[in-house]
Amino acid sequence: MLSVTGLESGYGRARVLFGVSLEVEPGQLVCVMGRNGVGKTTLLNTIMGVLPATAGSVSFDGRDVTRLKSHERVRLGMGYVPQGHQCFPQLSVLGNLLVTVEAAKQPRSAVDEALDVFPALKPLLKRSAGHLSGGQQQQLAMARALVTRPGMLILDEPTEGIQPSIILEIEAAIEQLHGSGMAVLLVEQYLDIALRLADTFVILDAGQVVRTGVAEDLQQEEVRRLLAV
């Protein structure tokens, strides 16, 4: 599904990623973890083409997408939810979904499918997105990614700064999508959520992969030390 090989990237002359490699198999949920500032967001932005790769490659469904623009990767089936609950604040919840579904050239039924995953948005369809809570905006951002009908969903800390009740709803939605067979690449700060959701994990430190394993390995003391602040 997704193959990242020897990926390097950064900002100007400051290199952040140093030869990162990882795999996401069809239907698999891979959790990327690590302390703040180790390159997790840079990794996702490079995978999605927001940042250019200076070395290495990104392949999706057997196709090299390393030089493709972000919107071209979305059209191939890569759904991305970056940090920041991104939405069009002046539009209604429904307007946000319709603009996205039209841009992605998907049928209106894709909106209904996304709302089935996030039913809490249904009574809010007429509300301006700018008047939603942070947790509701995060659900809307994820729903916007879903209306593109991705083959894989890439999520950058979807539970960051969210109230506990909505964290549970977001976790349930990710579990539902994973259970339906969707591949997920998830950056997650909470170890307990990673333990419950992940099939495998990758830990970054200083822009390099320092540990990989199956979810159960996250309980090992060595792994917890790598994640300790």
JSON list of C-alpha atoms in Angstrom, two decimals:
[
{"chain": "A", "resi": 1, "resn": "MET", "atom": "CA", "xyz": [0.00, 0.00, 0.00]},
{"chain": "A", "resi": 2, "resn": "LEU", "atom": "CA", "xyz": [2.52, 2.65, 1.20]},
{"chain": "A", "resi": 3, "resn": "SER", "atom": "CA", "xyz": [6.27, 2.20, 1.01]},
{"chain": "A", "resi": 4, "resn": "VAL", "atom": "CA", "xyz": [8.65, 4.87, 2.31]},
{"chain": "A", "resi": 5, "resn": "THR", "atom": "CA", "xyz": [12.34, 4.21, 1.61]},
{"chain": "A", "resi": 6, "resn": "GLY", "atom": "CA", "xyz": [15.33, 6.20, 2.81]},
{"chain": "A", "resi": 7, "resn": "LEU", "atom": "CA", "xyz": [13.29, 9.40, 3.05]},
{"chain": "A", "resi": 8, "resn": "GLU", "atom": "CA", "xyz": [15.11, 12.65, 3.78]},
{"chain": "A", "resi": 9, "resn": "SER", "atom": "CA", "xyz": [13.56, 16.09, 4.07]},
{"chain": "A", "resi": 10, "resn": "GLY", "atom": "CA", "xyz": [13.71, 19.34, 6.01]},
{"chain": "A", "resi": 11, "resn": "TYR", "atom": "CA", "xyz": [13.32, 23.09, 5.90]},
{"chain": "A", "resi": 12, "resn": "GLY", "atom": "CA", "xyz": [15.86, 24.98, 3.85]},
{"chain": "A", "resi": 13, "resn": "ARG", "atom": "CA", "xyz": [19.30, 23.86, 4.94]},
{"chain": "A", "resi": 14, "resn": "ALA", "atom": "CA", "xyz": [17.98, 22.27, 8.13]},
{"chain": "A", "resi": 15, "resn": "ARG", "atom": "CA", "xyz": [17.57, 18.56, 7.53]},
{"chain": "A", "resi": 16, "resn": "VAL", "atom": "CA", "xyz": [14.95, 16.92, 9.75]},
{"chain": "A", "resi": 17, "resn": "LEU", "atom": "CA", "xyz": [14.54, 13.40, 8.36]},
{"chain": "A", "resi": 18, "resn": "PHE", "atom": "CA", "xyz": [17.52, 11.09, 7.95]},
{"chain": "A", "resi": 19, "resn": "GLY", "atom": "CA", "xyz": [16.82, 8.01, 5.86]},
{"chain": "A", "resi": 20, "resn": "VAL", "atom": "CA", "xyz": [13.38, 7.12, 7.23]},
{"chain": "A", "resi": 21, "resn": "SER", "atom": "CA", "xyz": [11.82, 3.90, 5.96]},
{"chain": "A", "resi": 22, "resn": "LEU", "atom": "CA", "xyz": [8.45, 2.36, 6.81]},
{"chain": "A", "resi": 23, "resn": "GLU", "atom": "CA", "xyz": [5.71, 0.22, 5.30]},
{"chain": "A", "resi": 24, "resn": "VAL", "atom": "CA", "xyz": [1.94, 0.28, 5.61]},
{"chain": "A", "resi": 25, "resn": "GLU", "atom": "CA", "xyz": [0.29, -2.85, 4.25]},
{"chain": "A", "resi": 26, "resn": "PRO", "atom": "CA", "xyz": [-3.30, -2.86, 2.91]},
{"chain": "A", "resi": 27, "resn": "GLY", "atom": "CA", "xyz": [-5.74, -2.68, 5.83]},
{"chain": "A", "resi": 28, "resn": "GLN", "atom": "CA", "xyz": [-2.96, -2.13, 8.37]},
{"chain": "A", "resi": 29, "resn": "LEU", "atom": "CA", "xyz": [-2.82, 0.58, 11.04]},
{"chain": "A", "resi": 30, "resn": "VAL", "atom": "CA", "xyz": [0.71, 1.82, 11.68]},
{"chain": "A", "resi": 31, "resn": "CYS", "atom": "CA", "xyz": [1.32, 4.26, 14.51]},
{"chain": "A", "resi": 32, "resn": "VAL", "atom": "CA", "xyz": [4.22, 6.73, 14.32]},
{"chain": "A", "resi": 33, "resn": "MET", "atom": "CA", "xyz": [5.37, 7.85, 17.76]},
{"chain": "A", "resi": 34, "resn": "GLY", "atom": "CA", "xyz": [8.14, 9.86, 19.37]},
{"chain": "A", "resi": 35, "resn": "ARG", "atom": "CA", "xyz": [8.84, 12.89, 21.50]},
{"chain": "A", "resi": 36, "resn": "ASN", "atom": "CA", "xyz": [7.95, 16.40, 20.33]},
{"chain": "A", "resi": 37, "resn": "GLY", "atom": "CA", "xyz": [10.24, 17.75, 17.64]},
{"chain": "A", "resi": 38, "resn": "VAL", "atom": "CA", "xyz": [11.62, 14.44, 16.37]},
{"chain": "A", "resi": 39, "resn": "GLY", "atom": "CA", "xyz": [10.21, 14.80, 12.83]},
{"chain": "A", "resi": 40, "resn": "LYS", "atom": "CA", "xyz": [6.79, 13.13, 12.91]},
{"chain": "A", "resi": 41, "resn": "THR", "atom": "CA", "xyz": [4.88, 15.96, 11.22]},
{"chain": "A", "resi": 42, "resn": "THR", "atom": "CA", "xyz": [7.74, 16.52, 8.78]},
{"chain": "A", "resi": 43, "resn": "LEU", "atom": "CA", "xyz": [7.51, 12.84, 7.85]},
{"chain": "A", "resi": 44, "resn": "LEU", "atom": "CA", "xyz": [3.78, 13.03, 7.10]},
{"chain": "A", "resi": 45, "resn": "ASN", "atom": "CA", "xyz": [4.14, 16.29, 5.19]},
{"chain": "A", "resi": 46, "resn": "THR", "atom": "CA", "xyz": [6.86, 14.75, 3.05]},
{"chain": "A", "resi": 47, "resn": "ILE", "atom": "CA", "xyz": [4.84, 11.59, 2.44]},
{"chain": "A", "resi": 48, "resn": "MET", "atom": "CA", "xyz": [1.98, 13.82, 1.25]},
{"chain": "A", "resi": 49, "resn": "GLY", "atom": "CA", "xyz": [4.13, 16.12, -0.87]},
{"chain": "A", "resi": 50, "resn": "VAL", "atom": "CA", "xyz": [3.59, 19.21, 1.29]},
{"chain": "A", "resi": 51, "resn": "LEU", "atom": "CA", "xyz": [7.37, 19.20, 1.71]},
{"chain": "A", "resi": 52, "resn": "PRO", "atom": "CA", "xyz": [9.70, 17.95, -1.04]},
{"chain": "A", "resi": 53, "resn": "ALA", "atom": "CA", "xyz": [11.84, 14.90, -0.39]},
{"chain": "A", "resi": 54, "resn": "THR", "atom": "CA", "xyz": [15.55, 15.63, -0.76]},
{"chain": "A", "resi": 55, "resn": "ALA", "atom": "CA", "xyz": [16.37, 11.92, -0.93]},
{"chain": "A", "resi": 56, "resn": "GLY", "atom": "CA", "xyz": [14.57, 8.60, -0.84]},
{"chain": "A", "resi": 57, "resn": "SER", "atom": "CA", "xyz": [11.20, 7.64, -2.27]},
{"chain": "A", "resi": 58, "resn": "VAL", "atom": "CA", "xyz": [7.48, 7.32, -1.50]},
{"chain": "A", "resi": 59, "resn": "SER", "atom": "CA", "xyz": [5.40, 4.68, -3.27]},
{"chain": "A", "resi": 60, "resn": "PHE", "atom": "CA", "xyz": [1.65, 4.22, -3.01]},
{"chain": "A", "resi": 61, "resn": "ASP", "atom": "CA", "xyz": [-0.18, 1.22, -4.45]},
{"chain": "A", "resi": 62, "resn": "GLY", "atom": "CA", "xyz": [2.95, 0.28, -6.36]},
{"chain": "A", "resi": 63, "resn": "ARG", "atom": "CA", "xyz": [3.37, 3.73, -7.94]},
{"chain": "A", "resi": 64, "resn": "ASP", "atom": "CA", "xyz": [6.24, 6.10, -7.23]},
{"chain": "A", "resi": 65, "resn": "VAL", "atom": "CA", "xyz": [4.60, 9.32, -6.01]},
{"chain": "A", "resi": 66, "resn": "THR", "atom": "CA", "xyz": [7.75, 11.03, -4.71]},
{"chain": "A", "resi": 67, "resn": "ARG", "atom": "CA", "xyz": [7.54, 13.90, -7.19]},
{"chain": "A", "resi": 68, "resn": "LEU", "atom": "CA", "xyz": [3.77, 14.23, -7.36]},
{"chain": "A", "resi": 69, "resn": "LYS", "atom": "CA", "xyz": [1.95, 17.24, -5.92]},
{"chain": "A", "resi": 70, "resn": "SER", "atom": "CA", "xyz": [-0.24, 16.83, -2.84]},
{"chain": "A", "resi": 71, "resn": "HIS", "atom": "CA", "xyz": [-3.54, 17.01, -4.73]},
{"chain": "A", "resi": 72, "resn": "GLU", "atom": "CA", "xyz": [-2.32, 14.35, -7.14]},
{"chain": "A", "resi": 73, "resn": "ARG", "atom": "CA", "xyz": [-1.59, 12.03, -4.22]},
{"chain": "A", "resi": 74, "resn": "VAL", "atom": "CA", "xyz": [-5.08, 12.68, -2.84]},
{"chain": "A", "resi": 75, "resn": "ARG", "atom": "CA", "xyz": [-6.58, 11.70, -6.19]},
{"chain": "A", "resi": 76, "resn": "LEU", "atom": "CA", "xyz": [-4.66, 8.44, -6.03]},
{"chain": "A", "resi": 77, "resn": "GLY", "atom": "CA", "xyz": [-6.29, 7.63, -2.68]},
{"chain": "A", "resi": 78, "resn": "MET", "atom": "CA", "xyz": [-4.13, 9.21, 0.02]},
{"chain": "A", "resi": 79, "resn": "GLY", "atom": "CA", "xyz": [-6.34, 11.04, 2.53]},
{"chain": "A", "resi": 80, "resn": "TYR", "atom": "CA", "xyz": [-4.51, 13.46, 4.83]},
{"chain": "A", "resi": 81, "resn": "VAL", "atom": "CA", "xyz": [-5.68, 15.16, 8.03]},
{"chain": "A", "resi": 82, "resn": "PRO", "atom": "CA", "xyz": [-2.87, 17.49, 9.21]},
{"chain": "A", "resi": 83, "resn": "GLN", "atom": "CA", "xyz": [-2.62, 19.10, 12.61]},
{"chain": "A", "resi": 84, "resn": "GLY", "atom": "CA", "xyz": [-4.80, 22.11, 13.30]},
{"chain": "A", "resi": 85, "resn": "HIS", "atom": "CA", "xyz": [-8.40, 20.97, 12.64]},
{"chain": "A", "resi": 86, "resn": "GLN", "atom": "CA", "xyz": [-8.24, 22.50, 9.16]},
{"chain": "A", "resi": 87, "resn": "CYS", "atom": "CA", "xyz": [-11.57, 23.60, 7.67]},
{"chain": "A", "resi": 88, "resn": "PHE", "atom": "CA", "xyz": [-13.18, 26.56, 5.93]},
{"chain": "A", "resi": 89, "resn": "PRO", "atom": "CA", "xyz": [-14.41, 28.51, 8.99]},
{"chain": "A", "resi": 90, "resn": "GLN", "atom": "CA", "xyz": [-16.80, 30.74, 7.04]},
{"chain": "A", "resi": 91, "resn": "LEU", "atom": "CA", "xyz": [-18.63, 27.78, 5.51]},
{"chain": "A", "resi": 92, "resn": "SER", "atom": "CA", "xyz": [-21.16, 25.54, 7.22]},
{"chain": "A", "resi": 93, "resn": "VAL", "atom": "CA", "xyz": [-20.28, 21.98, 8.14]},
{"chain": "A", "resi": 94, "resn": "LEU", "atom": "CA", "xyz": [-22.23, 20.77, 5.11]},
{"chain": "A", "resi": 95, "resn": "GLY", "atom": "CA", "xyz": [-20.57, 23.40, 2.93]},
{"chain": "A", "resi": 96, "resn": "ASN", "atom": "CA", "xyz": [-17.14, 22.16, 3.95]},
{"chain": "A", "resi": 97, "resn": "LEU", "atom": "CA", "xyz": [-18.07, 18.61, 2.99]},
{"chain": "A", "resi": 98, "resn": "LEU", "atom": "CA", "xyz": [-19.70, 19.60, -0.32]},
{"chain": "A", "resi": 99, "resn": "VAL", "atom": "CA", "xyz": [-16.76, 21.76, -1.41]},
{"chain": "A", "resi": 100, "resn": "THR", "atom": "CA", "xyz": [-14.39, 18.88, -0.73]},
{"chain": "A", "resi": 101, "resn": "VAL", "atom": "CA", "xyz": [-16.53, 16.22, -2.40]},
{"chain": "A", "resi": 102, "resn": "GLU", "atom": "CA", "xyz": [-16.90, 18.39, -5.51]},
{"chain": "A", "resi": 103, "resn": "ALA", "atom": "CA", "xyz": [-13.15, 19.08, -5.67]},
{"chain": "A", "resi": 104, "resn": "ALA", "atom": "CA", "xyz": [-12.49, 15.36, -5.36]},
{"chain": "A", "resi": 105, "resn": "LYS", "atom": "CA", "xyz": [-15.11, 14.61, -8.04]},
{"chain": "A", "resi": 106, "resn": "GLN", "atom": "CA", "xyz": [-16.88, 12.13, -5.78]},
{"chain": "A", "resi": 107, "resn": "PRO", "atom": "CA", "xyz": [-20.64, 11.53, -5.61]},
{"chain": "A", "resi": 108, "resn": "ARG", "atom": "CA", "xyz": [-22.82, 13.22, -2.97]},
{"chain": "A", "resi": 109, "resn": "SER", "atom": "CA", "xyz": [-23.22, 9.81, -1.32]},
{"chain": "A", "resi": 110, "resn": "ALA", "atom": "CA", "xyz": [-19.63, 10.19, -0.08]},
{"chain": "A", "resi": 111, "resn": "VAL", "atom": "CA", "xyz": [-20.89, 12.89, 2.30]},
{"chain": "A", "resi": 112, "resn": "ASP", "atom": "CA", "xyz": [-23.46, 10.53, 3.79]},
{"chain": "A", "resi": 113, "resn": "GLU", "atom": "CA", "xyz": [-20.79, 7.86, 4.20]},
{"chain": "A", "resi": 114, "resn": "ALA", "atom": "CA", "xyz": [-18.53, 10.28, 6.10]},
{"chain": "A", "resi": 115, "resn": "LEU", "atom": "CA", "xyz": [-21.39, 11.40, 8.34]},
{"chain": "A", "resi": 116, "resn": "ASP", "atom": "CA", "xyz": [-22.11, 7.78, 9.19]},
{"chain": "A", "resi": 117, "resn": "VAL", "atom": "CA", "xyz": [-18.59, 7.62, 10.65]},
{"chain": "A", "resi": 118, "resn": "PHE", "atom": "CA", "xyz": [-19.08, 10.93, 12.49]},
{"chain": "A", "resi": 119, "resn": "PRO", "atom": "CA", "xyz": [-22.78, 11.02, 13.40]},
{"chain": "A", "resi": 120, "resn": "ALA", "atom": "CA", "xyz": [-22.17, 13.83, 15.92]},
{"chain": "A", "resi": 121, "resn": "LEU", "atom": "CA", "xyz": [-21.81, 16.18, 12.92]},
{"chain": "A", "resi": 122, "resn": "LYS", "atom": "CA", "xyz": [-25.30, 15.49, 11.58]},
{"chain": "A", "resi": 123, "resn": "PRO", "atom": "CA", "xyz": [-27.16, 17.97, 13.84]},
{"chain": "A", "resi": 124, "resn": "LEU", "atom": "CA", "xyz": [-24.45, 20.56, 13.12]},
{"chain": "A", "resi": 125, "resn": "LEU", "atom": "CA", "xyz": [-24.66, 20.61, 9.32]},
{"chain": "A", "resi": 126, "resn": "LYS", "atom": "CA", "xyz": [-25.96, 24.18, 9.13]},
{"chain": "A", "resi": 127, "resn": "ARG", "atom": "CA", "xyz": [-23.54, 25.55, 11.73]},
{"chain": "A", "resi": 128, "resn": "SER", "atom": "CA", "xyz": [-20.56, 27.62, 10.64]},
{"chain": "A", "resi": 129, "resn": "ALA", "atom": "CA", "xyz": [-17.40, 25.55, 10.97]},
{"chain": "A", "resi": 130, "resn": "GLY", "atom": "CA", "xyz": [-15.73, 28.50, 12.68]},
{"chain": "A", "resi": 131, "resn": "HIS", "atom": "CA", "xyz": [-18.22, 28.19, 15.53]},
{"chain": "A", "resi": 132, "resn": "LEU", "atom": "CA", "xyz": [-17.48, 24.53, 16.25]},
{"chain": "A", "resi": 133, "resn": "SER", "atom": "CA", "xyz": [-15.43, 23.38, 19.21]},
{"chain": "A", "resi": 134, "resn": "GLY", "atom": "CA", "xyz": [-11.90, 22.14, 18.57]},
{"chain": "A", "resi": 135, "resn": "GLY", "atom": "CA", "xyz": [-13.04, 18.54, 18.83]},
{"chain": "A", "resi": 136, "resn": "GLN", "atom": "CA", "xyz": [-15.93, 19.09, 16.42]},
{"chain": "A", "resi": 137, "resn": "GLN", "atom": "CA", "xyz": [-13.57, 20.80, 13.97]},
{"chain": "A", "resi": 138, "resn": "GLN", "atom": "CA", "xyz": [-11.26, 17.78, 14.17]},
{"chain": "A", "resi": 139, "resn": "GLN", "atom": "CA", "xyz": [-14.16, 15.46, 13.37]},
{"chain": "A", "resi": 140, "resn": "LEU", "atom": "CA", "xyz": [-15.06, 17.70, 10.43]},
{"chain": "A", "resi": 141, "resn": "ALA", "atom": "CA", "xyz": [-11.45, 17.67, 9.19]},
{"chain": "A", "resi": 142, "resn": "MET", "atom": "CA", "xyz": [-11.48, 13.87, 9.26]},
{"chain": "A", "resi": 143, "resn": "ALA", "atom": "CA", "xyz": [-14.88, 13.75, 7.55]},
{"chain": "A", "resi": 144, "resn": "ARG", "atom": "CA", "xyz": [-13.54, 16.04, 4.81]},
{"chain": "A", "resi": 145, "resn": "ALA", "atom": "CA", "xyz": [-10.71, 13.57, 4.19]},
{"chain": "A", "resi": 146, "resn": "LEU", "atom": "CA", "xyz": [-13.18, 10.67, 4.08]},
{"chain": "A", "resi": 147, "resn": "VAL", "atom": "CA", "xyz": [-15.38, 12.22, 1.38]},
{"chain": "A", "resi": 148, "resn": "THR", "atom": "CA", "xyz": [-12.44, 11.83, -1.00]},
{"chain": "A", "resi": 149, "resn": "ARG", "atom": "CA", "xyz": [-12.91, 8.07, -0.49]},
{"chain": "A", "resi": 150, "resn": "PRO", "atom": "CA", "xyz": [-9.24, 7.38, 0.30]},
{"chain": "A", "resi": 151, "resn": "GLY", "atom": "CA", "xyz": [-7.60, 3.99, 0.24]},
{"chain": "A", "resi": 152, "resn": "MET", "atom": "CA", "xyz": [-5.39, 5.10, 3.11]},
{"chain": "A", "resi": 153, "resn": "LEU", "atom": "CA", "xyz": [-5.92, 7.73, 5.80]},
{"chain": "A", "resi": 154, "resn": "ILE", "atom": "CA", "xyz": [-2.96, 9.68, 7.19]},
{"chain": "A", "resi": 155, "resn": "LEU", "atom": "CA", "xyz": [-3.67, 11.37, 10.54]},
{"chain": "A", "resi": 156, "resn": "ASP", "atom": "CA", "xyz": [-1.37, 13.77, 12.39]},
{"chain": "A", "resi": 157, "resn": "GLU", "atom": "CA", "xyz": [-2.21, 13.67, 16.13]},
{"chain": "A", "resi": 158, "resn": "PRO", "atom": "CA", "xyz": [-6.00, 13.79, 15.72]},
{"chain": "A", "resi": 159, "resn": "THR", "atom": "CA", "xyz": [-6.54, 13.71, 19.51]},
{"chain": "A", "resi": 160, "resn": "GLU", "atom": "CA", "xyz": [-4.19, 16.60, 20.36]},
{"chain": "A", "resi": 161, "resn": "GLY", "atom": "CA", "xyz": [-5.90, 19.25, 22.50]},
{"chain": "A", "resi": 162, "resn": "ILE", "atom": "CA", "xyz": [-9.30, 17.56, 22.26]},
{"chain": "A", "resi": 163, "resn": "GLN", "atom": "CA", "xyz": [-11.74, 17.12, 25.13]},
{"chain": "A", "resi": 164, "resn": "PRO", "atom": "CA", "xyz": [-11.84, 13.54, 26.49]},
{"chain": "A", "resi": 165, "resn": "SER", "atom": "CA", "xyz": [-15.38, 12.71, 25.31]},
{"chain": "A", "resi": 166, "resn": "ILE", "atom": "CA", "xyz": [-14.54, 13.56, 21.70]},
{"chain": "A", "resi": 167, "resn": "ILE", "atom": "CA", "xyz": [-11.19, 11.74, 21.94]},
{"chain": "A", "resi": 168, "resn": "LEU", "atom": "CA", "xyz": [-13.22, 8.59, 22.54]},
{"chain": "A", "resi": 169, "resn": "GLU", "atom": "CA", "xyz": [-15.42, 9.36, 19.51]},
{"chain": "A", "resi": 170, "resn": "ILE", "atom": "CA", "xyz": [-12.37, 9.95, 17.30]},
{"chain": "A", "resi": 171, "resn": "GLU", "atom": "CA", "xyz": [-10.75, 6.75, 18.53]},
{"chain": "A", "resi": 172, "resn": "ALA", "atom": "CA", "xyz": [-13.96, 4.83, 17.80]},
{"chain": "A", "resi": 173, "resn": "ALA", "atom": "CA", "xyz": [-14.09, 6.31, 14.29]},
{"chain": "A", "resi": 174, "resn": "ILE", "atom": "CA", "xyz": [-10.48, 5.30, 13.57]},
{"chain": "A", "resi": 175, "resn": "GLU", "atom": "CA", "xyz": [-11.20, 1.82, 14.89]},
{"chain": "A", "resi": 176, "resn": "GLN", "atom": "CA", "xyz": [-14.29, 1.60, 12.67]},
{"chain": "A", "resi": 177, "resn": "LEU", "atom": "CA", "xyz": [-12.37, 2.68, 9.57]},
{"chain": "A", "resi": 178, "resn": "HIS", "atom": "CA", "xyz": [-9.53, 0.28, 10.32]},
{"chain": "A", "resi": 179, "resn": "GLY", "atom": "CA", "xyz": [-12.04, -2.50, 10.91]},
{"chain": "A", "resi": 180, "resn": "SER", "atom": "CA", "xyz": [-13.61, -1.82, 7.51]},
{"chain": "A", "resi": 181, "resn": "GLY", "atom": "CA", "xyz": [-10.25, -2.52, 5.87]},
{"chain": "A", "resi": 182, "resn": "MET", "atom": "CA", "xyz": [-8.87, 0.99, 5.44]},
{"chain": "A", "resi": 183, "resn": "ALA", "atom": "CA", "xyz": [-5.13, 1.40, 5.88]},
{"chain": "A", "resi": 184, "resn": "VAL", "atom": "CA", "xyz": [-4.17, 4.09, 8.42]},
{"chain": "A", "resi": 185, "resn": "LEU", "atom": "CA", "xyz": [-0.91, 5.87, 9.16]},
{"chain": "A", "resi": 186, "resn": "LEU", "atom": "CA", "xyz": [-1.41, 7.56, 12.52]},
{"chain": "A", "resi": 187, "resn": "VAL", "atom": "CA", "xyz": [0.79, 9.93, 14.50]},
{"chain": "A", "resi": 188, "resn": "GLU", "atom": "CA", "xyz": [-0.46, 9.58, 18.07]},
{"chain": "A", "resi": 189, "resn": "GLN", "atom": "CA", "xyz": [0.77, 11.03, 21.35]},
{"chain": "A", "resi": 190, "resn": "TYR", "atom": "CA", "xyz": [-1.20, 8.80, 23.72]},
{"chain": "A", "resi": 191, "resn": "LEU", "atom": "CA", "xyz": [0.39, 5.42, 24.37]},
{"chain": "A", "resi": 192, "resn": "ASP", "atom": "CA", "xyz": [-2.90, 3.86, 25.52]},
{"chain": "A", "resi": 193, "resn": "ILE", "atom": "CA", "xyz": [-4.62, 4.78, 22.24]},
{"chain": "A", "resi": 194, "resn": "ALA", "atom": "CA", "xyz": [-1.72, 3.40, 20.23]},
{"chain": "A", "resi": 195, "resn": "LEU", "atom": "CA", "xyz": [-1.89, 0.15, 22.21]},
{"chain": "A", "resi": 196, "resn": "ARG", "atom": "CA", "xyz": [-5.59, -0.20, 21.46]},
{"chain": "A", "resi": 197, "resn": "LEU", "atom": "CA", "xyz": [-5.51, 0.77, 17.78]},
{"chain": "A", "resi": 198, "resn": "ALA", "atom": "CA", "xyz": [-2.16, -0.07, 16.21]},
{"chain": "A", "resi": 199, "resn": "ASP", "atom": "CA", "xyz": [-1.11, -3.22, 14.43]},
{"chain": "A", "resi": 200, "resn": "THR", "atom": "CA", "xyz": [2.51, -2.06, 14.32]},
{"chain": "A", "resi": 201, "resn": "PHE", "atom": "CA", "xyz": [4.44, 1.03, 15.37]},
{"chain": "A", "resi": 202, "resn": "VAL", "atom": "CA", "xyz": [7.44, 3.11, 14.36]},
{"chain": "A", "resi": 203, "resn": "ILE", "atom": "CA", "xyz": [9.31, 5.32, 16.84]},
{"chain": "A", "resi": 204, "resn": "LEU", "atom": "CA", "xyz": [11.26, 8.31, 15.57]},
{"chain": "A", "resi": 205, "resn": "ASP", "atom": "CA", "xyz": [14.09, 10.07, 17.38]},
{"chain": "A", "resi": 206, "resn": "ALA", "atom": "CA", "xyz": [16.11, 12.92, 15.89]},
{"chain": "A", "resi": 207, "resn": "GLY", "atom": "CA", "xyz": [14.62, 12.24, 12.47]},
{"chain": "A", "resi": 208, "resn": "GLN", "atom": "CA", "xyz": [15.49, 8.55, 12.36]},
{"chain": "A", "resi": 209, "resn": "VAL", "atom": "CA", "xyz": [13.61, 5.31, 12.99]},
{"chain": "A", "resi": 210, "resn": "VAL", "atom": "CA", "xyz": [14.96, 3.93, 16.26]},
{"chain": "A", "resi": 211, "resn": "ARG", "atom": "CA", "xyz": [12.40, 1.18, 16.99]},
{"chain": "A", "resi": 212, "resn": "THR", "atom": "CA", "xyz": [9.65, -0.75, 15.26]},
{"chain": "A", "resi": 213, "resn": "GLY", "atom": "CA", "xyz": [7.41, -3.54, 16.47]},
{"chain": "A", "resi": 214, "resn": "VAL", "atom": "CA", "xyz": [3.91, -4.85, 17.01]},
{"chain": "A", "resi": 215, "resn": "ALA", "atom": "CA", "xyz": [1.51, -3.03, 19.34]},
{"chain": "A", "resi": 216, "resn": "GLU", "atom": "CA", "xyz": [2.18, -5.35, 22.28]},
{"chain": "A", "resi": 217, "resn": "ASP", "atom": "CA", "xyz": [5.83, -4.27, 22.27]},
{"chain": "A", "resi": 218, "resn": "LEU", "atom": "CA", "xyz": [4.76, -0.77, 23.32]},
{"chain": "A", "resi": 219, "resn": "GLN", "atom": "CA", "xyz": [4.44, -2.11, 26.85]},
{"chain": "A", "resi": 220, "resn": "GLN", "atom": "CA", "xyz": [8.16, -2.87, 27.04]},
{"chain": "A", "resi": 221, "resn": "GLU", "atom": "CA", "xyz": [10.19, -0.63, 29.34]},
{"chain": "A", "resi": 222, "resn": "GLU", "atom": "CA", "xyz": [12.77, 0.02, 26.61]},
{"chain": "A", "resi": 223, "resn": "VAL", "atom": "CA", "xyz": [10.06, 1.35, 24.31]},
{"chain": "A", "resi": 224, "resn": "ARG", "atom": "CA", "xyz": [8.49, 3.50, 27.03]},
{"chain": "A", "resi": 225, "resn": "ARG", "atom": "CA", "xyz": [11.85, 5.11, 27.70]},
{"chain": "A", "resi": 226, "resn": "LEU", "atom": "CA", "xyz": [12.08, 6.17, 24.06]},
{"chain": "A", "resi": 227, "resn": "LEU", "atom": "CA", "xyz": [8.71, 7.91, 24.40]},
{"chain": "A", "resi": 228, "resn": "ALA", "atom": "CA", "xyz": [9.28, 9.52, 27.80]},
{"chain": "A", "resi": 229, "resn": "VAL", "atom": "CA", "xyz": [9.42, 13.33, 27.81]}
]
